[in-house]
mmCIF file with all atom_site columns, C-alpha atoms in Angstrom:
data_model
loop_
_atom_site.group_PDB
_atom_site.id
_atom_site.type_symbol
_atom_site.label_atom_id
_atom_site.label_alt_id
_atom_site.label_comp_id
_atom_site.label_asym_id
_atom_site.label_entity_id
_atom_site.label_seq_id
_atom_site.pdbx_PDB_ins_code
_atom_site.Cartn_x
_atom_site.Cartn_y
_atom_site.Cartn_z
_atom_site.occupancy
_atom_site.B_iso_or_equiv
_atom_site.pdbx_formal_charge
_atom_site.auth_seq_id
_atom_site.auth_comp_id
_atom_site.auth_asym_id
_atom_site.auth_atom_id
_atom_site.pdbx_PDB_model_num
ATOM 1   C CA . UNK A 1 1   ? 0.935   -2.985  22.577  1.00 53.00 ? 154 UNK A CA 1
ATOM 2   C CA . UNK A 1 2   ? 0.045   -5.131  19.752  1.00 79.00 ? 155 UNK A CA 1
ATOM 3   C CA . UNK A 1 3   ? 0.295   -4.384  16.270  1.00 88.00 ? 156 UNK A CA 1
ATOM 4   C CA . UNK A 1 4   ? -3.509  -4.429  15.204  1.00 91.00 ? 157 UNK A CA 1
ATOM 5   C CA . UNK A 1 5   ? -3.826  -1.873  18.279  1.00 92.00 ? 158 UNK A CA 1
ATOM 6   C CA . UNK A 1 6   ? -1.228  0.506   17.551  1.00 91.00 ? 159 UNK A CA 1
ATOM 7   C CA . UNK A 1 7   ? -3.180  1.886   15.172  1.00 92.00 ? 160 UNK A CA 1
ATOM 8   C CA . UNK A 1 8   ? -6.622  1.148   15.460  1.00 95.00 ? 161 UNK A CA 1
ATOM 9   C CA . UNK A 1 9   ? -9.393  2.395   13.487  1.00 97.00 ? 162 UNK A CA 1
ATOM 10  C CA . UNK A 1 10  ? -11.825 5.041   14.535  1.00 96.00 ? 163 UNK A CA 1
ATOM 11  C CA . UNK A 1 11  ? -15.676 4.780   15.147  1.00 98.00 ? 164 UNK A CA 1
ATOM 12  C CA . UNK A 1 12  ? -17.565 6.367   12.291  1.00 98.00 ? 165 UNK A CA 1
ATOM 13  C CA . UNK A 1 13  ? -19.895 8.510   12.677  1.00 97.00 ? 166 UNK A CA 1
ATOM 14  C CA . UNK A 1 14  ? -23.623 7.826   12.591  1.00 97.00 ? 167 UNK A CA 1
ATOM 15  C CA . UNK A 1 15  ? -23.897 8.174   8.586   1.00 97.00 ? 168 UNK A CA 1
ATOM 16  C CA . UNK A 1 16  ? -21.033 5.818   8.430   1.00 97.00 ? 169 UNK A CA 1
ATOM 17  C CA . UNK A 1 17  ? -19.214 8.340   5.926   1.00 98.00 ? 170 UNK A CA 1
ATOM 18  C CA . UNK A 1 18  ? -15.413 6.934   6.484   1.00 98.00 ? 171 UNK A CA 1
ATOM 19  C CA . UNK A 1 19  ? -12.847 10.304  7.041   1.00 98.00 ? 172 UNK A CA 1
ATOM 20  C CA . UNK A 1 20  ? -10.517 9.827   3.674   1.00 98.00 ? 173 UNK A CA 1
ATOM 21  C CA . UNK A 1 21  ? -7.319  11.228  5.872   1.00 98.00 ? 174 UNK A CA 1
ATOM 22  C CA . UNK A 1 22  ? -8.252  8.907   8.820   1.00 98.00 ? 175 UNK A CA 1
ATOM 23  C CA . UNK A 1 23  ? -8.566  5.845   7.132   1.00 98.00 ? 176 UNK A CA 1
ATOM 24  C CA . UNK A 1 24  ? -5.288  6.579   5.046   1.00 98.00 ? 177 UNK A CA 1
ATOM 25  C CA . UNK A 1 25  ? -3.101  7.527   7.849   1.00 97.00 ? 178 UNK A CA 1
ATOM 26  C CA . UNK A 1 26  ? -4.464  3.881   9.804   1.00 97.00 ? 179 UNK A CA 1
ATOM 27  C CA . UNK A 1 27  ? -4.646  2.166   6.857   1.00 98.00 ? 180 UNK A CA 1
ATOM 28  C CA . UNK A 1 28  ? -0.777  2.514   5.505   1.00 97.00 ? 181 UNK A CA 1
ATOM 29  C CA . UNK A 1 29  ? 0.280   0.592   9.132   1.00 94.00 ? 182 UNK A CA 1
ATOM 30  C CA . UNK A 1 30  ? -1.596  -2.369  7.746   1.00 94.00 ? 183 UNK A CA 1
ATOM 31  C CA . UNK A 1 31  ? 0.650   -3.890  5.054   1.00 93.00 ? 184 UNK A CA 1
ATOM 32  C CA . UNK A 1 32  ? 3.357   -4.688  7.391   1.00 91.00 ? 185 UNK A CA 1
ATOM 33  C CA . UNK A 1 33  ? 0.574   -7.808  8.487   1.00 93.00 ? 186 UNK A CA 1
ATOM 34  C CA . UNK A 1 34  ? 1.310   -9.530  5.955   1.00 91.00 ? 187 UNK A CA 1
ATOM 35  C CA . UNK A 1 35  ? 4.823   -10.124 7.378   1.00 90.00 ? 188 UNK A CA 1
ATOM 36  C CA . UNK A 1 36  ? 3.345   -12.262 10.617  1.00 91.00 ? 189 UNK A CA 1
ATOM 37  C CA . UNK A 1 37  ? 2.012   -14.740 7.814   1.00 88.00 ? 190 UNK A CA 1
ATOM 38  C CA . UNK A 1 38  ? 5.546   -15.841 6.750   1.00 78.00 ? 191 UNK A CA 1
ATOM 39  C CA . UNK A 1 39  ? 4.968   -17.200 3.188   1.00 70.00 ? 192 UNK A CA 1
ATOM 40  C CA . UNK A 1 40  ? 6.495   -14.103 0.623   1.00 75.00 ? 193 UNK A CA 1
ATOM 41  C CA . UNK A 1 41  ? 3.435   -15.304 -1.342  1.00 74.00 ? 194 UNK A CA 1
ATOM 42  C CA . UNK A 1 42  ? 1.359   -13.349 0.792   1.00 84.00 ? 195 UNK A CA 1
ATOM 43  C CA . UNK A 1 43  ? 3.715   -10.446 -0.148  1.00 84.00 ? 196 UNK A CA 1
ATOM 44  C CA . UNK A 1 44  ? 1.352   -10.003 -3.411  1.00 83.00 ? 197 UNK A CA 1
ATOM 45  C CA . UNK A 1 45  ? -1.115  -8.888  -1.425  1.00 88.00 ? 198 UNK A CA 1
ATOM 46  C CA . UNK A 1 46  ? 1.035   -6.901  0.739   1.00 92.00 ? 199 UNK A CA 1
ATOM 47  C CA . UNK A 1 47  ? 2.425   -5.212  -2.391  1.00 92.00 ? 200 UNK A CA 1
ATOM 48  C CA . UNK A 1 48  ? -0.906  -4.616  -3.954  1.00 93.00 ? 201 UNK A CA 1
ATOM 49  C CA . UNK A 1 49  ? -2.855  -2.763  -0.886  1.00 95.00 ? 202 UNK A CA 1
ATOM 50  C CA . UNK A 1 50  ? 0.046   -0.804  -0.655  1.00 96.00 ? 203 UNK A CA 1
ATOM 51  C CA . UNK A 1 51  ? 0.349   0.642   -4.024  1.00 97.00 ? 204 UNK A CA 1
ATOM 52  C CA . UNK A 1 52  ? -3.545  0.765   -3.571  1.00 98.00 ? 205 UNK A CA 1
ATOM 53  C CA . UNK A 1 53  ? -2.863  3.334   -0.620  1.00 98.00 ? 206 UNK A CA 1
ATOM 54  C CA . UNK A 1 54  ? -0.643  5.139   -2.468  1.00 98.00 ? 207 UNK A CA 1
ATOM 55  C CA . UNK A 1 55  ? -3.022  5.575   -5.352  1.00 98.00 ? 208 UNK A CA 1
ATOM 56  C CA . UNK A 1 56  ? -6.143  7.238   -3.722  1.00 98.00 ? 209 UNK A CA 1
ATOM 57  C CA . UNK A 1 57  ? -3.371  9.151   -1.184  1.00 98.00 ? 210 UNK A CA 1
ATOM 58  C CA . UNK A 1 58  ? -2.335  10.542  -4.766  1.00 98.00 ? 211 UNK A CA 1
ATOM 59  C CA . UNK A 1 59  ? -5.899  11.177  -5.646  1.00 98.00 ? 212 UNK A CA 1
ATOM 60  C CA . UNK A 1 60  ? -6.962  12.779  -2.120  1.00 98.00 ? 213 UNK A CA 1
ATOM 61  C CA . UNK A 1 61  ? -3.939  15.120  -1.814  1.00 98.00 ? 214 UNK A CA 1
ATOM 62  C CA . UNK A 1 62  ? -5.037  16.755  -5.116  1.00 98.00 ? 215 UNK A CA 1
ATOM 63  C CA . UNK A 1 63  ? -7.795  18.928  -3.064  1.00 98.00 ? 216 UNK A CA 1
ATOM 64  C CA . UNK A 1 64  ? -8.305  17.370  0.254   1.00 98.00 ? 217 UNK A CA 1
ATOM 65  C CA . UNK A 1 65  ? -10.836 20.445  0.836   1.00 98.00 ? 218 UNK A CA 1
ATOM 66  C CA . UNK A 1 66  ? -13.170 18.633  -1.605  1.00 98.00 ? 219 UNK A CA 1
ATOM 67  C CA . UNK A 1 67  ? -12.297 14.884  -0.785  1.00 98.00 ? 220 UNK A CA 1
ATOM 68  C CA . UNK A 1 68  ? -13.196 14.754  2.888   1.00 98.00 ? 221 UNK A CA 1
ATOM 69  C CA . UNK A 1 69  ? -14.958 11.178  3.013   1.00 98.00 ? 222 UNK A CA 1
ATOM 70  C CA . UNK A 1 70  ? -13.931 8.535   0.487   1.00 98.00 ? 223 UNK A CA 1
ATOM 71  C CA . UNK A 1 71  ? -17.341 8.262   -0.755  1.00 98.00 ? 224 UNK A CA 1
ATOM 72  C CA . UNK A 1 72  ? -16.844 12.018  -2.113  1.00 98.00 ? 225 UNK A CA 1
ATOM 73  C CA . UNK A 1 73  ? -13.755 10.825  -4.359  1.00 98.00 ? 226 UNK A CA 1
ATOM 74  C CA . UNK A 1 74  ? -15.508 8.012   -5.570  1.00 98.00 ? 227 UNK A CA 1
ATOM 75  C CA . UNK A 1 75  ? -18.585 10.305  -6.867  1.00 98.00 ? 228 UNK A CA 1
ATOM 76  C CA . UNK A 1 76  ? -16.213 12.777  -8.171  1.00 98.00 ? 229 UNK A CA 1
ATOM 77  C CA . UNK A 1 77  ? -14.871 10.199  -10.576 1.00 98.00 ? 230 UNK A CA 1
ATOM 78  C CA . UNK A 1 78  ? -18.215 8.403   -11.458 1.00 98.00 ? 231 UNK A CA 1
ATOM 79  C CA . UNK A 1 79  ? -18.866 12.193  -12.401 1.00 97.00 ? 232 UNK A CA 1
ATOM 80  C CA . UNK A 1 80  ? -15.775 13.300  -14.280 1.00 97.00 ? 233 UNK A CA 1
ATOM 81  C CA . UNK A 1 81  ? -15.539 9.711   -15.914 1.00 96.00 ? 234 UNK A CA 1
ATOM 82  C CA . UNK A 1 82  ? -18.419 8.580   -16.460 1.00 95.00 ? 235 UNK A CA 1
ATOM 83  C CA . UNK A 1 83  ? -17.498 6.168   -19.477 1.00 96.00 ? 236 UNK A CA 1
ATOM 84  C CA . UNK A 1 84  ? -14.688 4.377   -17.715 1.00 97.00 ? 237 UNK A CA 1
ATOM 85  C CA . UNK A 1 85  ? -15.968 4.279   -14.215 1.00 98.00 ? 238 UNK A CA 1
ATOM 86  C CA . UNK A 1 86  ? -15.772 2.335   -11.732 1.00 97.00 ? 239 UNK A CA 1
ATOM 87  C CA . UNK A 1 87  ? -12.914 1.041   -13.543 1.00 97.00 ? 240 UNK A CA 1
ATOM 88  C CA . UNK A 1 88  ? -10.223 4.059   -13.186 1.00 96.00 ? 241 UNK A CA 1
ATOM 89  C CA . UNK A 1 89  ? -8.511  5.877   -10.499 1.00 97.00 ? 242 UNK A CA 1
ATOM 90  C CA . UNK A 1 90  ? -9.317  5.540   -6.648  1.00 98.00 ? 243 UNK A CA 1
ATOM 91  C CA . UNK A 1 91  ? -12.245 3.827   -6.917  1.00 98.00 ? 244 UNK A CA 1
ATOM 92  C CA . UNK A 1 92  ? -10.803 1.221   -8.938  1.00 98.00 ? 245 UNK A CA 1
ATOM 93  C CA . UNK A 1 93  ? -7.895  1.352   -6.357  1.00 98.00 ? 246 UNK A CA 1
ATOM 94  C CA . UNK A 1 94  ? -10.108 1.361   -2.956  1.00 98.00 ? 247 UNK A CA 1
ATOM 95  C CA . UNK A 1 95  ? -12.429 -1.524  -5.176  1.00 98.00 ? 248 UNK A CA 1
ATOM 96  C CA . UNK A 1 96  ? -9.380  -3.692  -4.285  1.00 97.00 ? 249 UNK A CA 1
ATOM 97  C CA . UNK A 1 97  ? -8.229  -2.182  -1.161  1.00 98.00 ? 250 UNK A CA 1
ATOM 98  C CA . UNK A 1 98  ? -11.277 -3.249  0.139   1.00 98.00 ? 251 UNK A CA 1
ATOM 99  C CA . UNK A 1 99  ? -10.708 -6.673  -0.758  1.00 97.00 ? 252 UNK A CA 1
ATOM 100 C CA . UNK A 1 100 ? -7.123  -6.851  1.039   1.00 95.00 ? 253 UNK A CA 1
ATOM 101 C CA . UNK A 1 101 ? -9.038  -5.709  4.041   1.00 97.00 ? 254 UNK A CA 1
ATOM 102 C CA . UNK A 1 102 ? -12.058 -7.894  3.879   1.00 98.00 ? 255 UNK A CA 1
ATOM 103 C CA . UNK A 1 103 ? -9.124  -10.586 3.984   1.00 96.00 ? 256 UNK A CA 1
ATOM 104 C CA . UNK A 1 104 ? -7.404  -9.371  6.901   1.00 96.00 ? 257 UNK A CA 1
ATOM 105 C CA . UNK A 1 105 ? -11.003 -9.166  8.905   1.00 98.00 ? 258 UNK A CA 1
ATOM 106 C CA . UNK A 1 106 ? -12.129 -12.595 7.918   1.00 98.00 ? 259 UNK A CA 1
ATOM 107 C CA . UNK A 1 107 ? -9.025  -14.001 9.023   1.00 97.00 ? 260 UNK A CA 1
ATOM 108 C CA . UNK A 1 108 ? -9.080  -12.329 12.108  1.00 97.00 ? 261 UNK A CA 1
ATOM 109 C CA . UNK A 1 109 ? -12.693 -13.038 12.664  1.00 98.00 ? 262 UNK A CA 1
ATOM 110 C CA . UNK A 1 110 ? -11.900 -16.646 12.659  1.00 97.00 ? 263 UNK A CA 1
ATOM 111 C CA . UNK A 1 111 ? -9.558  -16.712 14.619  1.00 96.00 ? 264 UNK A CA 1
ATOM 112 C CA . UNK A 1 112 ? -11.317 -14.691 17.561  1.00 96.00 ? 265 UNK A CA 1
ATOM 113 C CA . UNK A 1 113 ? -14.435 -17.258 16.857  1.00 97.00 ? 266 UNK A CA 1
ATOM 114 C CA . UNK A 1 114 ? -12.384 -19.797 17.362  1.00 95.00 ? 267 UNK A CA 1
ATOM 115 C CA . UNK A 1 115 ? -12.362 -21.964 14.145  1.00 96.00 ? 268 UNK A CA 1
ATOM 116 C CA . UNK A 1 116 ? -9.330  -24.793 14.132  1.00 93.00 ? 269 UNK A CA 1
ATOM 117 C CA . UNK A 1 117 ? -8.680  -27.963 12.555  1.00 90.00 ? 270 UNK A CA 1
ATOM 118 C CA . UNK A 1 118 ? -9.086  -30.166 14.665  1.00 91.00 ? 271 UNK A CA 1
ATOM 119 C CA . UNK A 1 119 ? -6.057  -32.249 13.216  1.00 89.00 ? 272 UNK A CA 1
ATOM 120 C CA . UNK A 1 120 ? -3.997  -29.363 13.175  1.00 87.00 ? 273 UNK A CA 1
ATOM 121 C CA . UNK A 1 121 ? -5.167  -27.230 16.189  1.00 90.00 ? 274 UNK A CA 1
ATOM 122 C CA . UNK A 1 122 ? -2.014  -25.212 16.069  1.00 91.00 ? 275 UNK A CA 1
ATOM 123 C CA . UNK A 1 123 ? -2.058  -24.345 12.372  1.00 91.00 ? 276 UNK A CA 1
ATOM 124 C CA . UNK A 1 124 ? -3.716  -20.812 11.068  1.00 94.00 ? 277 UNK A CA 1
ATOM 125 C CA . UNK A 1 125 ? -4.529  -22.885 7.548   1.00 91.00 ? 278 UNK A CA 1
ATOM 126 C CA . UNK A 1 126 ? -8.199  -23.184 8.194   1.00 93.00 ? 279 UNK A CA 1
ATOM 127 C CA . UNK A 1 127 ? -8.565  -19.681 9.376   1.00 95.00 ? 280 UNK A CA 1
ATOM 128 C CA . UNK A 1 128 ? -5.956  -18.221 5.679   1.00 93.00 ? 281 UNK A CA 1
ATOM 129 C CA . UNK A 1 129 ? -8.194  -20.445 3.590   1.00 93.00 ? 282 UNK A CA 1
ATOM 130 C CA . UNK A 1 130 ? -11.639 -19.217 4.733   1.00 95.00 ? 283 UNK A CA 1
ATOM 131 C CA . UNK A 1 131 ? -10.201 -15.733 4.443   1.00 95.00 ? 284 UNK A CA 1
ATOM 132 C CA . UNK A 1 132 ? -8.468  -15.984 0.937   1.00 94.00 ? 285 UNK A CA 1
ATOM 133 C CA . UNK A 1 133 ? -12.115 -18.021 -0.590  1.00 95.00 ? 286 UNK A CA 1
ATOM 134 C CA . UNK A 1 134 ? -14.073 -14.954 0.978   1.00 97.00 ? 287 UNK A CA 1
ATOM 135 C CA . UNK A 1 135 ? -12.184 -12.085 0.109   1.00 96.00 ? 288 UNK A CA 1
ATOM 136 C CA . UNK A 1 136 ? -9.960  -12.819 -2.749  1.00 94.00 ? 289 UNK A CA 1
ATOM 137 C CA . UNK A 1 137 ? -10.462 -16.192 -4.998  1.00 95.00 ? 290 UNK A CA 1
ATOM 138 C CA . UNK A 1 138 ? -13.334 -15.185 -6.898  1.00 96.00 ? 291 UNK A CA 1
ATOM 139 C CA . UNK A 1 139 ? -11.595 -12.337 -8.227  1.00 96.00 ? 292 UNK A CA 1
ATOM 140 C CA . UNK A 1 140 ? -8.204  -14.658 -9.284  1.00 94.00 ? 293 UNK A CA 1
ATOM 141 C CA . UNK A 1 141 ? -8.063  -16.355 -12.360 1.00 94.00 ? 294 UNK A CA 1
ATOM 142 C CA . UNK A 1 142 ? -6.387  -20.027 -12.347 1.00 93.00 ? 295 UNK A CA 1
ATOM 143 C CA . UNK A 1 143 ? -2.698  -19.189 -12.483 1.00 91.00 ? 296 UNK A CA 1
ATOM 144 C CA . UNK A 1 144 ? -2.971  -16.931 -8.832  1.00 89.00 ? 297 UNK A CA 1
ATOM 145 C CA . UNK A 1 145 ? -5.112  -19.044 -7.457  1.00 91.00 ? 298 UNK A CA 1
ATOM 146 C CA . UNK A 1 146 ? -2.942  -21.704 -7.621  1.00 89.00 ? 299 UNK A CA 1
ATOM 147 C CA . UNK A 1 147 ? 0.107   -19.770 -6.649  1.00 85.00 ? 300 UNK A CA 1
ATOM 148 C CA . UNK A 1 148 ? -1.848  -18.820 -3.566  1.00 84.00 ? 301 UNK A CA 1
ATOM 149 C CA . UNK A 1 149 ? -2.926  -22.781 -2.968  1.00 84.00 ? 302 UNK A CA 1
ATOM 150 C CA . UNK A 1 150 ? 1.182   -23.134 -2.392  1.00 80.00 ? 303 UNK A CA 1
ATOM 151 C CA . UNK A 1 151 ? 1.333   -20.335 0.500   1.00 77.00 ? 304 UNK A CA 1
ATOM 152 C CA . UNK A 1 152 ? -1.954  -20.829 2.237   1.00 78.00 ? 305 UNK A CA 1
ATOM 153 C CA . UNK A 1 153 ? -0.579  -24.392 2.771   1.00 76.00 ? 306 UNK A CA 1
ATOM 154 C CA . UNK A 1 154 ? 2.467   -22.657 4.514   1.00 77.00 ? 307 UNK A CA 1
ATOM 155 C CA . UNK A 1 155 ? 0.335   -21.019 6.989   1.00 83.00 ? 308 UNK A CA 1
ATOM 156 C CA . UNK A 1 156 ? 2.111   -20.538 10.022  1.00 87.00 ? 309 UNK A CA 1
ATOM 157 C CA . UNK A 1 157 ? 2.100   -21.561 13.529  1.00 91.00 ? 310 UNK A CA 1
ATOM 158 C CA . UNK A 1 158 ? -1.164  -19.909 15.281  1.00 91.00 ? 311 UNK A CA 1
ATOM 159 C CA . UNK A 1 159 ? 1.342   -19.504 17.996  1.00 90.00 ? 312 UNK A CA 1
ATOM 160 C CA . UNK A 1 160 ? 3.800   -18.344 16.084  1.00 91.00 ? 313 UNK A CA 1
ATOM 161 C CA . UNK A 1 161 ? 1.129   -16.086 14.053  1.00 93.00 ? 314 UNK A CA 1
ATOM 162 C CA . UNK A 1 162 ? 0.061   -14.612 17.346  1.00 92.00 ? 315 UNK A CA 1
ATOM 163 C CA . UNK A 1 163 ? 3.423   -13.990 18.670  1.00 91.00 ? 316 UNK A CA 1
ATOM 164 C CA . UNK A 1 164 ? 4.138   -12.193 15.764  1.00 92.00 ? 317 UNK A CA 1
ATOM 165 C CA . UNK A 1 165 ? 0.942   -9.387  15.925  1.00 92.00 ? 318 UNK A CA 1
ATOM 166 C CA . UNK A 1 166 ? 2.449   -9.134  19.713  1.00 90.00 ? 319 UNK A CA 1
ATOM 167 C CA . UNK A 1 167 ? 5.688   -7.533  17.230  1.00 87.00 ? 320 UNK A CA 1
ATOM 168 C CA . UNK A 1 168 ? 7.563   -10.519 19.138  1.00 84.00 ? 321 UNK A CA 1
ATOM 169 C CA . UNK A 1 169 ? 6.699   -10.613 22.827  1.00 84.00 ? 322 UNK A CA 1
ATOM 170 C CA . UNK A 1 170 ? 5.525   -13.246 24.418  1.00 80.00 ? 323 UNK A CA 1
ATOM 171 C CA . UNK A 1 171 ? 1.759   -13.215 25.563  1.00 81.00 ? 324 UNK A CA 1
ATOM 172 C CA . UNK A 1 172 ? -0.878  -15.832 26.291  1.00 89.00 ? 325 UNK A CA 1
ATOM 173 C CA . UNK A 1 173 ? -3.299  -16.537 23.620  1.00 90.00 ? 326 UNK A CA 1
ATOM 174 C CA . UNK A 1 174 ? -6.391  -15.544 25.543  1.00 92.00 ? 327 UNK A CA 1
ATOM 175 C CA . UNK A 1 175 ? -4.858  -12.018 25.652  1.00 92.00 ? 328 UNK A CA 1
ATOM 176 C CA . UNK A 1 176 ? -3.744  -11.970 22.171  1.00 93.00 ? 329 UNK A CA 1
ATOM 177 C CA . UNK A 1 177 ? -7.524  -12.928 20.834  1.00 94.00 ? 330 UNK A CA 1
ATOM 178 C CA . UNK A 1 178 ? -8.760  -10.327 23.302  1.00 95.00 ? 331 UNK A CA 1
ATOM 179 C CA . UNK A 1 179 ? -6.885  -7.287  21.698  1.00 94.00 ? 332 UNK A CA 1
ATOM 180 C CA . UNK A 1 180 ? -7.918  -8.593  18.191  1.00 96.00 ? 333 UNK A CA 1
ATOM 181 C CA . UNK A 1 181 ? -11.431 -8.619  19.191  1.00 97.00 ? 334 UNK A CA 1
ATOM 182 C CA . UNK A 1 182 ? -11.276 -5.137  20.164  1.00 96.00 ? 335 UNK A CA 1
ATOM 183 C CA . UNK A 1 183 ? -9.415  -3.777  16.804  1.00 97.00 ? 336 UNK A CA 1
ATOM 184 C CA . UNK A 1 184 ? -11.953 -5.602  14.978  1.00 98.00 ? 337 UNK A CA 1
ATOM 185 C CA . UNK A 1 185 ? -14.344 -3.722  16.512  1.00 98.00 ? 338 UNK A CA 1
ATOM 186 C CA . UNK A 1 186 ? -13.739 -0.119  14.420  1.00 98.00 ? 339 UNK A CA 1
ATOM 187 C CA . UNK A 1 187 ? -12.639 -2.442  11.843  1.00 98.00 ? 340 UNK A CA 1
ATOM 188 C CA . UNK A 1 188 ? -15.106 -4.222  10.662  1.00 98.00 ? 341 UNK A CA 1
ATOM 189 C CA . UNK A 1 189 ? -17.461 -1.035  10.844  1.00 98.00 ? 342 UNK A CA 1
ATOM 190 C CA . UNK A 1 190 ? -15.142 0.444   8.277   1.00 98.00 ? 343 UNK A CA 1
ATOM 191 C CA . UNK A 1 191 ? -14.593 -2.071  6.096   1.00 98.00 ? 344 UNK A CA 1
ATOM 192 C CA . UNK A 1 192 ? -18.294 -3.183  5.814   1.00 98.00 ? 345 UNK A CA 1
ATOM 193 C CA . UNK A 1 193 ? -19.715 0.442   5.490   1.00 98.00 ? 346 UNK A CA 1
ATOM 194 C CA . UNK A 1 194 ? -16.968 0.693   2.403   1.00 98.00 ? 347 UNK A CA 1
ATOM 195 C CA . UNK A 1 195 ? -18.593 -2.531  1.041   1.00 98.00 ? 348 UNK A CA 1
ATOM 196 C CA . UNK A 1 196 ? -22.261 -1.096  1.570   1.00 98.00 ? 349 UNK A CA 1
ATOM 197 C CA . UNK A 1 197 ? -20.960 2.538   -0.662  1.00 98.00 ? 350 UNK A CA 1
ATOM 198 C CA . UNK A 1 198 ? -20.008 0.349   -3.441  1.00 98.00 ? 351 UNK A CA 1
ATOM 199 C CA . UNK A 1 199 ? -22.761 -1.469  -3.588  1.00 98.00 ? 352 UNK A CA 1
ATOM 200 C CA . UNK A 1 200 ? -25.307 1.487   -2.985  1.00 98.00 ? 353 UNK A CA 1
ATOM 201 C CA . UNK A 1 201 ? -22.969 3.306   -5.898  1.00 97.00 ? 354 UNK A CA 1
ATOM 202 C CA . UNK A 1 202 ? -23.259 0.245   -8.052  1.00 97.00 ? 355 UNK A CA 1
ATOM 203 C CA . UNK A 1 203 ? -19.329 0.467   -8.582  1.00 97.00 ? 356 UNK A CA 1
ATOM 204 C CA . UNK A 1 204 ? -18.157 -2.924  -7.841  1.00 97.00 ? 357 UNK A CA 1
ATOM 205 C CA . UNK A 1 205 ? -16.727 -5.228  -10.801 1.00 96.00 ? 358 UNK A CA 1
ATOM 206 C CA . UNK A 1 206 ? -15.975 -8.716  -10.869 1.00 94.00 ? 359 UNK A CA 1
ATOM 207 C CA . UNK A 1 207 ? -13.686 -9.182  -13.269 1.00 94.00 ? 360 UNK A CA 1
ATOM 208 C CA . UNK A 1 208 ? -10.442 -11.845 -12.592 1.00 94.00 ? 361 UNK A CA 1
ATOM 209 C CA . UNK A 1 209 ? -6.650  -11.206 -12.714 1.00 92.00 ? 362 UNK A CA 1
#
C-alpha cells in the first residue's frame, strides 16, 4: 500500500457535514508527506498542520458529544466569541489547516493531470509551485515567501517523489498516479466542502505572516 491510501479519507455524507473524529484520526497521518518532498523547508508546513491538528483535537476532546462535525465547533466559537472570531481557537486553527491541505491536493492534482516541464520532465517543481501560489503565497508576507522560493526550487525527483508515497518500494508510475487519483477522490470532497463552510460562515481572513 501507498501512503496516501493507508489512510484514506471517507465519503461524506450527502450534507457534506465532515465527522470531526474522522477527519482527525485521517488527518494526523498526513504530516509525515511532507517528508517525500525532501527540502526541511517544507518542514514549516509540516510543523504548522500539525500543531493545527493538535489544536482543534484539544478543542474537540473538550465535549465530543457536542462537537460531532467540525462545522459545529466552528459555530460554537463564532457564538461564545463573537468579538474575536474567526480569529481564535479551532477555527482559526482549521482556517490554516485547510490551507496545508488545499496544498497537498493541488499538488497532487497536478501531478495526476499530468502537468511537467517540459525541460525538466522529471522534476515535481512545476507541480510544488502551482501548489504553494494556490494554497499558500497569498497568505505569506515577503520574508516566507522567499524562504519558500529556495525549497520549491529543490523539488525533488518526480521519480524519486513517487517512490517515496510508495514508503520506498519500487512501482511504475502509471500505478503510482492511479492510487493518487483514487485518494484524491474522498479528498478533495473534504477539503472543498471545508472551504465552502468557511465561506458560507463568512470566517475566512486574509491576513499575511
Amino acid at each position: 500500500m501507498t501512503l496516501l491510501l493507508d489512510n484514506e479519507f471517507q465519503p461524506l455524507p450527502p450534507d457534506k457535514a465532515v465527522d470531526t473524529k474522522l477527519f482527525l484520526e485521517t488527518v494526523s497521518h498526513l504530516p509525515s508527506f511532507f517528508d517525500c518532498l525532501g527540502s526541511s523547508v517544507f518542514g514549516l508546513i509540516k510543523s504548522d498542520v500539525n500543531g493545527n491538528i493538535t489544536k482543534i483535537k484539544a478543542v474537540y476532546l473538550k465535549d465530543p458529544q457536542r462537537y460531532v462535525t467540525l462545522q459545529d465547533i466552528v459555530e460554537a466559537e463564532r457564538e461564545a466569541h463573537a468579538a474575536q472570531w474567526p480569529k481564535i481557537g479551532a477555527t482559526l486553527a482549521l482556517m490554516w489547516l485547510k490551507r496545508g491541505l488545499r496544498f497537498i491536493q493541488v499538488l497532487l492534482q497536478s501531478l495526476a493531470d499530468g502537468e511537467k516541464d517540459p525541460n525538466n520532465p522529471n522534476l515535481i517543481k512545476v507541480n510544488v509551485i502551482k501548489a504553494y501560489e494556490e494554497a499558500l503565497k497569498k497568505y505569506h508576507g515577503w520574508v516566507v515567501q522567499k524562504i519558500f522560493s529556495a525549497a520549491l526550487c529543490a523539488a525533488p525527483y518526480r521519480s524519486n517523489f513517487l517512490k517515496a508515497l510508495s514508503k520506498g518500494e519500487e512501482a511504475k508510475e502509471e500505478d503510482c498516479l492511479a492510487n493518487v487519483r483514487q485518494f484524491l477522490v474522498n479528498y478533495t470532497a473534504t477539503v472543498d466542502a471545508i472551504y465552502e463552510m468557511y465561506t458560507s460562515l463568512n470566517a475566512e481572513l486574509d491576513y499575511t505572516v
